[in-house]
Tab-separated table of C-alpha atoms in Angstrom:
chain	number	residue	atom	x	y	z
A	6	MET	CA	-13.824	-2.631	-12.160
A	7	VAL	CA	-14.004	1.109	-12.821
A	8	LEU	CA	-16.197	1.528	-9.743
A	9	GLU	CA	-13.576	-0.252	-7.635
A	10	ARG	CA	-10.848	2.095	-8.899
A	11	LYS	CA	-12.989	5.151	-8.158
A	12	ASN	CA	-13.653	3.830	-4.662
A	13	GLU	CA	-9.917	3.213	-4.127
A	14	LEU	CA	-9.128	6.712	-5.370
A	15	GLY	CA	-11.648	8.128	-2.893
A	16	LEU	CA	-10.038	6.188	-0.038
A	17	ILE	CA	-6.586	7.422	-1.046
A	18	LEU	CA	-7.755	11.031	-1.274
A	19	ASP	CA	-9.501	10.753	2.114
A	20	LEU	CA	-6.310	9.421	3.705
A	21	ILE	CA	-4.159	12.151	2.147
A	22	SER	CA	-6.666	14.779	3.201
A	23	SER	CA	-6.690	13.532	6.797
A	24	CYS	CA	-2.861	13.571	6.887
A	25	LEU	CA	-2.866	17.209	5.805
A	26	ASP	CA	-5.258	18.377	8.547
A	27	VAL	CA	-4.004	21.568	10.176
A	28	ASP	CA	-4.823	20.224	13.647
A	29	PRO	CA	-2.201	17.561	14.517
A	30	LYS	CA	-4.636	15.906	16.942
A	31	LYS	CA	-6.977	15.154	14.023
A	32	ARG	CA	-4.255	13.583	11.865
A	33	PRO	CA	-4.156	9.790	11.794
A	34	THR	CA	-1.413	7.911	13.602
A	35	ILE	CA	0.845	5.510	11.710
A	36	GLN	CA	-1.127	2.596	13.172
A	37	GLY	CA	-4.359	4.270	12.131
A	38	MET	CA	-3.099	4.662	8.576
A	39	LEU	CA	-1.936	1.044	8.438
A	40	ASN	CA	-5.440	-0.043	9.452
A	41	SER	CA	-6.878	1.854	6.490
A	42	PRO	CA	-8.599	-0.348	3.878
A	43	ILE	CA	-6.064	0.969	1.362
A	44	PHE	CA	-3.355	-1.098	3.016
A	45	MET	CA	-5.461	-4.214	3.545
A	46	LEU	CA	-4.665	-6.983	1.072
A	47	ASP	CA	-7.021	-9.725	0.024
A	48	LYS	CA	-5.693	-13.287	-0.280
A	49	HIS	CA	-4.811	-12.933	-3.978
A	50	GLU	CA	-2.957	-9.641	-3.426
A	51	LEU	CA	-1.131	-11.062	-0.400
A	52	THR	CA	-0.016	-14.100	-2.417
A	53	ASN	CA	1.276	-11.844	-5.187
A	54	ALA	CA	3.027	-9.543	-2.706
A	55	VAL	CA	4.805	-12.473	-1.034
A	56	ARG	CA	5.799	-13.929	-4.407
A	57	PHE	CA	7.100	-10.534	-5.555
A	58	SER	CA	9.072	-9.971	-2.344
A	59	LYS	CA	10.716	-13.381	-2.674
A	60	ASN	CA	11.712	-12.576	-6.244
A	61	VAL	CA	13.179	-9.236	-5.189
A	62	ILE	CA	15.154	-10.834	-2.349
A	63	LEU	CA	16.475	-13.627	-4.591
A	64	TYR	CA	17.191	-11.370	-7.570
A	65	ARG	CA	20.849	-10.955	-8.382
A	66	SER	CA	21.954	-8.448	-10.970
A	67	PRO	CA	23.955	-9.962	-13.822
A	68	ILE	CA	26.556	-7.215	-13.391
A	69	SER	CA	26.817	-7.727	-9.621
A	70	THR	CA	30.151	-9.031	-8.329
A	71	VAL	CA	28.882	-9.772	-4.837
């Protein structure tokens, strides 16, 4: 578990570092960043993300008048 977090942190730092490259031609495109393993979800994460998004869309604040 700790190893996975360290690996994720390394991926995040690599992505940030590549975005900050002085040479714009070496910076990743939006599509390139979206293809990064950081943004890839496994089946469990995807299920949770869909469930969460449905809850957010259906949520209605108790103080809302709309």
